[in-house]
Structure formats: C-alpha cells, structure tokens
XYZ file of C-alpha atoms in Angstrom:
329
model
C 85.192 59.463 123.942
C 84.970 59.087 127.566
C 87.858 57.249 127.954
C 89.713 59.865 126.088
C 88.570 62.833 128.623
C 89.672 60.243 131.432
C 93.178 60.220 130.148
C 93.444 64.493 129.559
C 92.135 64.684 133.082
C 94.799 62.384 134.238
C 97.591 64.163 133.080
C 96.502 67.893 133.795
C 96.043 65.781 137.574
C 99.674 64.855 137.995
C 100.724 68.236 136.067
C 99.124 70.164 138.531
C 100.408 67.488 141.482
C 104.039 68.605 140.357
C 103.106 72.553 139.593
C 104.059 72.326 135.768
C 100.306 73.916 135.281
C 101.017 78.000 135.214
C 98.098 80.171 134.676
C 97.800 82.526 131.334
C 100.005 85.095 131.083
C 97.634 88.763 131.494
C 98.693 91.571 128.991
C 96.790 94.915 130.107
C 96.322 97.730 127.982
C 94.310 100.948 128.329
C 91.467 101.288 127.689
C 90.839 104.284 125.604
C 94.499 104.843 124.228
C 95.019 100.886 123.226
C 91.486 99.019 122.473
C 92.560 98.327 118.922
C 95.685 96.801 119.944
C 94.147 95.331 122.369
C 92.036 93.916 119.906
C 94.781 92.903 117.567
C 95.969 90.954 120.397
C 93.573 88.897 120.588
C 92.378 88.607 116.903
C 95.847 87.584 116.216
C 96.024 84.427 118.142
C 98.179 84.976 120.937
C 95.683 84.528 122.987
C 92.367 82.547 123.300
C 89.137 84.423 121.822
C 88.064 87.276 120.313
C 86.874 90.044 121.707
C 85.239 93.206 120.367
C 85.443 96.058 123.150
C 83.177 99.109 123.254
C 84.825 102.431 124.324
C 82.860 103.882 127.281
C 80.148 106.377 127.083
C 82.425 109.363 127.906
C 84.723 108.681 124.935
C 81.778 108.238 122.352
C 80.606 111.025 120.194
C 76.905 112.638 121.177
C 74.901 113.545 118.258
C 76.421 116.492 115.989
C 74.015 120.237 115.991
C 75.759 121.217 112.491
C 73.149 121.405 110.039
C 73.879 119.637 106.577
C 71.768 122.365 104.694
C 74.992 125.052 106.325
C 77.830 123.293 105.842
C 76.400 122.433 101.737
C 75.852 126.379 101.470
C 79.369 127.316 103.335
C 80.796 124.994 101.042
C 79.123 125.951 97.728
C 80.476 129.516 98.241
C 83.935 128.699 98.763
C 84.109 126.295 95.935
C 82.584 129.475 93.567
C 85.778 131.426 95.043
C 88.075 128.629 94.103
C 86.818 128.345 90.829
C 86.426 131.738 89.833
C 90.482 132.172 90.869
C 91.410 128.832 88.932
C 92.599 129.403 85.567
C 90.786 126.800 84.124
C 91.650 126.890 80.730
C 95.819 126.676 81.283
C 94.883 123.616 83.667
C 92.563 122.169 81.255
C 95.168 122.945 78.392
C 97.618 121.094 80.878
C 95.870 118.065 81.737
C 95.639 117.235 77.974
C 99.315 117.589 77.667
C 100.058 115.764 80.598
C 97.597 112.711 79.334
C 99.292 112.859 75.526
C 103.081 112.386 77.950
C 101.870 109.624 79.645
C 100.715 108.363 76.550
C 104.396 108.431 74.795
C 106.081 106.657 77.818
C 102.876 103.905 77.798
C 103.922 103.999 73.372
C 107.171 103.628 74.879
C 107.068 100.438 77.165
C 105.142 98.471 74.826
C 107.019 99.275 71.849
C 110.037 98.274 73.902
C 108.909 95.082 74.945
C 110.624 92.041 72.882
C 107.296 89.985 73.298
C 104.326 89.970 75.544
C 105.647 86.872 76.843
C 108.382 88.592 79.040
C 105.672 89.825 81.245
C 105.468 86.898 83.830
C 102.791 88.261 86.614
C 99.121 87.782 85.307
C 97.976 91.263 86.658
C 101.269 93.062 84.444
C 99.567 91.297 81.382
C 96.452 92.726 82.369
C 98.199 96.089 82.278
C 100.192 95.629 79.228
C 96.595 94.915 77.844
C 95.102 98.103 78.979
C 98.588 99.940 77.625
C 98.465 98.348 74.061
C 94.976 99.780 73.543
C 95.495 103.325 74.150
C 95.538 105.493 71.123
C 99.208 106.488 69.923
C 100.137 110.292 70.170
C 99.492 112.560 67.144
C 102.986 114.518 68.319
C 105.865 114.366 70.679
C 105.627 116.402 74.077
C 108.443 117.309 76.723
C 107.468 117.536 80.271
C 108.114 121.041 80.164
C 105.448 121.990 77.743
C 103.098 120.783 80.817
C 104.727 122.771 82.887
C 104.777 126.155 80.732
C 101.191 125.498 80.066
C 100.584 125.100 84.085
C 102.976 125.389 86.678
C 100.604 123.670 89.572
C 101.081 120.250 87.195
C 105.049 120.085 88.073
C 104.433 117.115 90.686
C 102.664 115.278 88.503
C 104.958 115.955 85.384
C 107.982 114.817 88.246
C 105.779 111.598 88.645
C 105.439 110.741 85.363
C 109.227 111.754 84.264
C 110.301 109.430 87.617
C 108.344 106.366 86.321
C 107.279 106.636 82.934
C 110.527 105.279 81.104
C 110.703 102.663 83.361
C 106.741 101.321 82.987
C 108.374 98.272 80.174
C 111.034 97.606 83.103
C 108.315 97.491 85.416
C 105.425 95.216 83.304
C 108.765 92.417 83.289
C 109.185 92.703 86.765
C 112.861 94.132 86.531
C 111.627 96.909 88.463
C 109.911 98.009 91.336
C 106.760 100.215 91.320
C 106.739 100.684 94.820
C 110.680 101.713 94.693
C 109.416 104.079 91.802
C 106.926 105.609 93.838
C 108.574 105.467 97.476
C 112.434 105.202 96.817
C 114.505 103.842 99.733
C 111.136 104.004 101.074
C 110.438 107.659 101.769
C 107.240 109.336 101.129
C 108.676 112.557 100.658
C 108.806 111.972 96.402
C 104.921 111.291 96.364
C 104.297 113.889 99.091
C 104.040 116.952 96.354
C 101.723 114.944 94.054
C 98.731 114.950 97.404
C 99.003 118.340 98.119
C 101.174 120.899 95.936
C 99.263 120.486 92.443
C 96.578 122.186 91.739
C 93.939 119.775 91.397
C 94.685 118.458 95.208
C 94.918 121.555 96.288
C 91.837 122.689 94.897
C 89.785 119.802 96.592
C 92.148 120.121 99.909
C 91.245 123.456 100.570
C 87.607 122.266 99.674
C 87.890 119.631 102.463
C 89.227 122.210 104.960
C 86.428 124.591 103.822
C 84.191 121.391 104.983
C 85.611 121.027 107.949
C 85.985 124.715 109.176
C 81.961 125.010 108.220
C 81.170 122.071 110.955
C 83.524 123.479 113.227
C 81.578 126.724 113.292
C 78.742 125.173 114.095
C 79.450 123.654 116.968
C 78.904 125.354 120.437
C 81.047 126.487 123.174
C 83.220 123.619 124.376
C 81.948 120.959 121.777
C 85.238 119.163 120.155
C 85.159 116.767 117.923
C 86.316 113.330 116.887
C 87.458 112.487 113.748
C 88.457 109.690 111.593
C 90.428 109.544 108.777
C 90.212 106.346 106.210
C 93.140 105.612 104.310
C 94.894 108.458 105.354
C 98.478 106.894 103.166
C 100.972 109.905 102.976
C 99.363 112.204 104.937
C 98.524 114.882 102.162
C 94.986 115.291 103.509
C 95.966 115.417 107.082
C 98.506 117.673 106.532
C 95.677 120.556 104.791
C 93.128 119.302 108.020
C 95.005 119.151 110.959
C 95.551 123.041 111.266
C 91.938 123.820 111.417
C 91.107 121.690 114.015
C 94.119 122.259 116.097
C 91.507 124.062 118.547
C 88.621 122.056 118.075
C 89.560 118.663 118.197
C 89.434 116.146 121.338
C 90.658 112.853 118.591
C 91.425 112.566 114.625
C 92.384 108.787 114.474
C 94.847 108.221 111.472
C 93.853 105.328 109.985
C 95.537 103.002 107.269
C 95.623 99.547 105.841
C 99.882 99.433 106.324
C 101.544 99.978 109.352
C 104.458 101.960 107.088
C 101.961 105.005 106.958
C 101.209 104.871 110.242
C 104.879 104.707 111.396
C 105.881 107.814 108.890
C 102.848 110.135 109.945
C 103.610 110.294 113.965
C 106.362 112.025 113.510
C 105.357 114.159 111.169
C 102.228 115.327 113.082
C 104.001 115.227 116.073
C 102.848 118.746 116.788
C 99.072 117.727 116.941
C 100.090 114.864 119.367
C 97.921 115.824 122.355
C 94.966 114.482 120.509
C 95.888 112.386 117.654
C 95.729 108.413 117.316
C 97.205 106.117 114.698
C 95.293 102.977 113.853
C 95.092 100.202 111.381
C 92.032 100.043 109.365
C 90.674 98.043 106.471
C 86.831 99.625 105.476
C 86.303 96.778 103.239
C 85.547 95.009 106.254
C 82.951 95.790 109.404
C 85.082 98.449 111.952
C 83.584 96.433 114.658
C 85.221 93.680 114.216
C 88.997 95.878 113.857
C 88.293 97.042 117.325
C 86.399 100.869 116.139
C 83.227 101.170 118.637
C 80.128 102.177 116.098
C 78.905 105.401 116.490
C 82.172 107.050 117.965
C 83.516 110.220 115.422
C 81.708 113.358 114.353
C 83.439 113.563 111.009
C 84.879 110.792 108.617
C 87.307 111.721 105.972
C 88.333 109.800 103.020
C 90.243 111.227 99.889
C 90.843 109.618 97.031
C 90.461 106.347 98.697
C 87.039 105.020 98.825
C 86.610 104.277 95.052
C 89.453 102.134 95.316
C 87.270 99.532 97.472
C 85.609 96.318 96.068
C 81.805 96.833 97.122
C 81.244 100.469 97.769
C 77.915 100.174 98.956
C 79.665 98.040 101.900
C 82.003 100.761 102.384
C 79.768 103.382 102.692
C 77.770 101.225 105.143
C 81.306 100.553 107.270
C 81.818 104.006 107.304
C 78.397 104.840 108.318
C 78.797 102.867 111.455
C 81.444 104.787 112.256
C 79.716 107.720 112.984
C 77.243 109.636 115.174
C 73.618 110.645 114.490
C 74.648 113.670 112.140
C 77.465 112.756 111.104
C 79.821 113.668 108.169
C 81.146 111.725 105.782
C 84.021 114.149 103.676
C-alpha cells in the first residue's frame, strides 16, 4: 500500500539524514582460483542474489583431437595384459570366501539381536531386512582362508574383520559406521580397500591406462583439464595424478563433504601447481554449483556414479561438464 512505501521512505530519509545508512559490505575473490566460492557466497545467503559466473574464454577447454576409436583400442590391449597376468581363479576362489565371511558376521548380528524391535532408525530396519534374508553359510570360514586363497583380498578381509562383529551393534545404533569405517576420523583405514586390492587395482591401472591413451594424443603444448566426481579418499587420484603430472594445466577434486576435500590437499600437495579442490553434488546441474559448462577435457568418476538417484540426470550433469570430445572415465 502506498501509504506503507510512504512510511519505508520516511525512515531510510532520516536514516540517511543522520548517516546510519552504510553501503554493502564488497567481498572480492578471484576469478579463476575462487568462482565456486564465490558462488557459495552468494548461494548461501550472505549476500543478496544469486549469481552463476562463467570462467573466461582462456580458462575453458577447446575441443579435444583424441580419437575415441584410439583410446577404446589402447585400452582394450592393456586390459588383455591385465587379465592374462590376473590369476583369476585364486581371486574368483577368494571372492566366494570373502562373500560366505561376510555372510557369518551378517548370521551373526541378526542372530544376536534380542528382537527386531531394538533397531530404532527406519533405514537400520531396512537393513536388518536385507540381512535376515541372506542364505546362512553351509561352513565356518576364518579371514585367513581369504587371504591364503588371495593375498590382494587382505584390505577387504581387514574391512570386514574391523566391522563385521560389530554390524548387530551398529543396526541398534550403539555404534558408529562412520567411526567403523573412518576411526578418529582418518582415512588412512579405508585407504588400502581403494587402491591396494586387487580388484581396484585392476580397474586403477585401467583408468590410468585411459588416461595415458588421451594424453598421447594430444599435441605439443596441449594440457588438459580434468575433473574428478566424488573423488572421497583419494584412491583414484592417487593412481591418476602421476600420469598427468606433465600434462595437466587443472584436475579439480571434487566431493559432496568438505572432510575429503580438507584430507586430500595435503596429501597431493606435490601436484599443487595445478590442482583445485571443490564441492560438488552431480545429482544436481554444475551450473548452478558455480562449474562453467563445457570447461574439462576428461571427467572421472569411480565407483561413484551408480550411487546417484537418476543416472540418466547424472550422466547429463556430467556431460555439461565437458568439451566437444570429451571423456567421461
């Protein structure tokens, strides 16, 4: 109402009579080292608007020469290699043995439990669901038979000694999974599981055979930028980072929790000059986290996509991501 608009305009009058009205405060950041906290500045509420920024032309990637038909046949020879040097029988033999383990400590926790009842949280009744229907175990196994059968299954066998007899403390909530899985909060318990057994290794050194076939297609004095989604302990990273030490002008770290983010900086401090470390959720449009479309040469995503709600929206998110020839890994 008019009279309304009269009175506001009043006030801000004799405000700014008496200097009580101070402009809003600026925050700068740079450009090209800080647009997504820039844009978390603003998408935050501290201050008014939202703005989606577009990194420059000279910090975009151009189209990528590598040929997809290569990089498939580069690939498809090094995974023959792998394979043909992978005992796959001992693994094979291992897995089962490593399933039938689980299966005693999942026998375990809901034999244990006094009634389902004393699960309170309505996604550990879920689980205790899943647990009560899995078929019992036709003999008892110790973790070292997994081992003996494969050595490159230790970090998982560690894993599963860790937090398998305390799954029933876990379904009542008298125990912490993430405590199981990160105690005091350290990664380094997890960090064997992503890339010391075999089967990560296997598909790390794939990845890196990925990456080294687009990085040999490039030509003089072409770098790249990458992006990696849901990068979590580093594991992948770690296998990556080495092969592009030369060839890389950006690999942005990304994650949906700050704690990974905060870990992995020092621990790739040595590939500082061109990495970034960014928050990311692909379930939802880049653009809109402050990512320019169109701006890395290579996306990588392990063991991470699958774990999305609508993967036909990820896949989209991640296509906008990238450049005309883009990878997706």
């Amino acid at each position: 109402p008019g009279w309304f608009l009269r009175r506001v305009l009043q006030v801000l009058a004799r405000r700014l009579a008496a200097a009580t009205v101070r402009p809003l405060p600026a925050v700068a950041f740079d450009l090209v080292r800080q647009a997504q906290a820039a844009f978390r500045f603003l998408a935050n509420g501290r201050s008014i608007g939202k703005v989606v920024m577009r990194v420059g032309a000279p910090h975009v990637s151009r189209s990528l020469p590598a040929e997809f038909g290569a990089v498939c046949g580069r690939l498809d020879a090094h995974t023959r290699r792998a394979e043909a040097a992978l005992d796959g029988d001992s693994l094979s033999r291992a897995c089962e043995l490593l399933d039938a383990l689980c299966r005693q400590y999942v026998q375990a926790a809901v034999e244990g439990l006094a009634a389902p009842s004393s699960v309170a949280a309505w996604h550990h009744r879920l689980l205790l669901r899943w647990c009560a229907q899995q078929p019992p175990c036709a003999a008892q196994f110790a973790p070292s038979a997994v081992v003996d059968a494969h050595a490159g299954l230790r970090p998982l066998v560690d894993l599963a000694e860790r937090c398998g007899p305390r799954l029933g403390a876990v379904l009542r909530g008298a125990a912490s999974y993430q405590e199981l899985l990160f105690p005091g909060g350290s990664m380094e318990a997890l960090l064997p599981v992503y890339e010391e057994a075999a089967v990560s290794r296997f598909y790390n050194d794939a990845l890196v055979a990925a990456v080294e076939s687009v990085v040999a297609a490039l030509p003089p004095g072409r770098l790249l930028c990458v992006i990696e989604v849901g990068a979590g302990t580093g594991g992948t990273a770690a296998s990556v980072l080495p092969s592009l030490e030369l060839s890389c002008a950006r690999y942005t770290f990304t994650d949906v929790s700050e704690v990974f983010l905060r870990q992995a900086e020092p621990r790739f401090a040595r590939f500082a000059r061109f990495m970034q470390y960014e928050l990311l959720n692909i379930d939802a449009d880049p653009r809109l986290q402050g990512f320019a479309a169109a701006q890395f040469d290579v996306a990588v995503a392990t063991n991470v996509l699958h774990a999305t709600p609508f993967i036909r929206n990820t896949l989209r998110n991640c296509r906008r991501l990238l450049c005309d020839g883009g990878f997706l890994l």
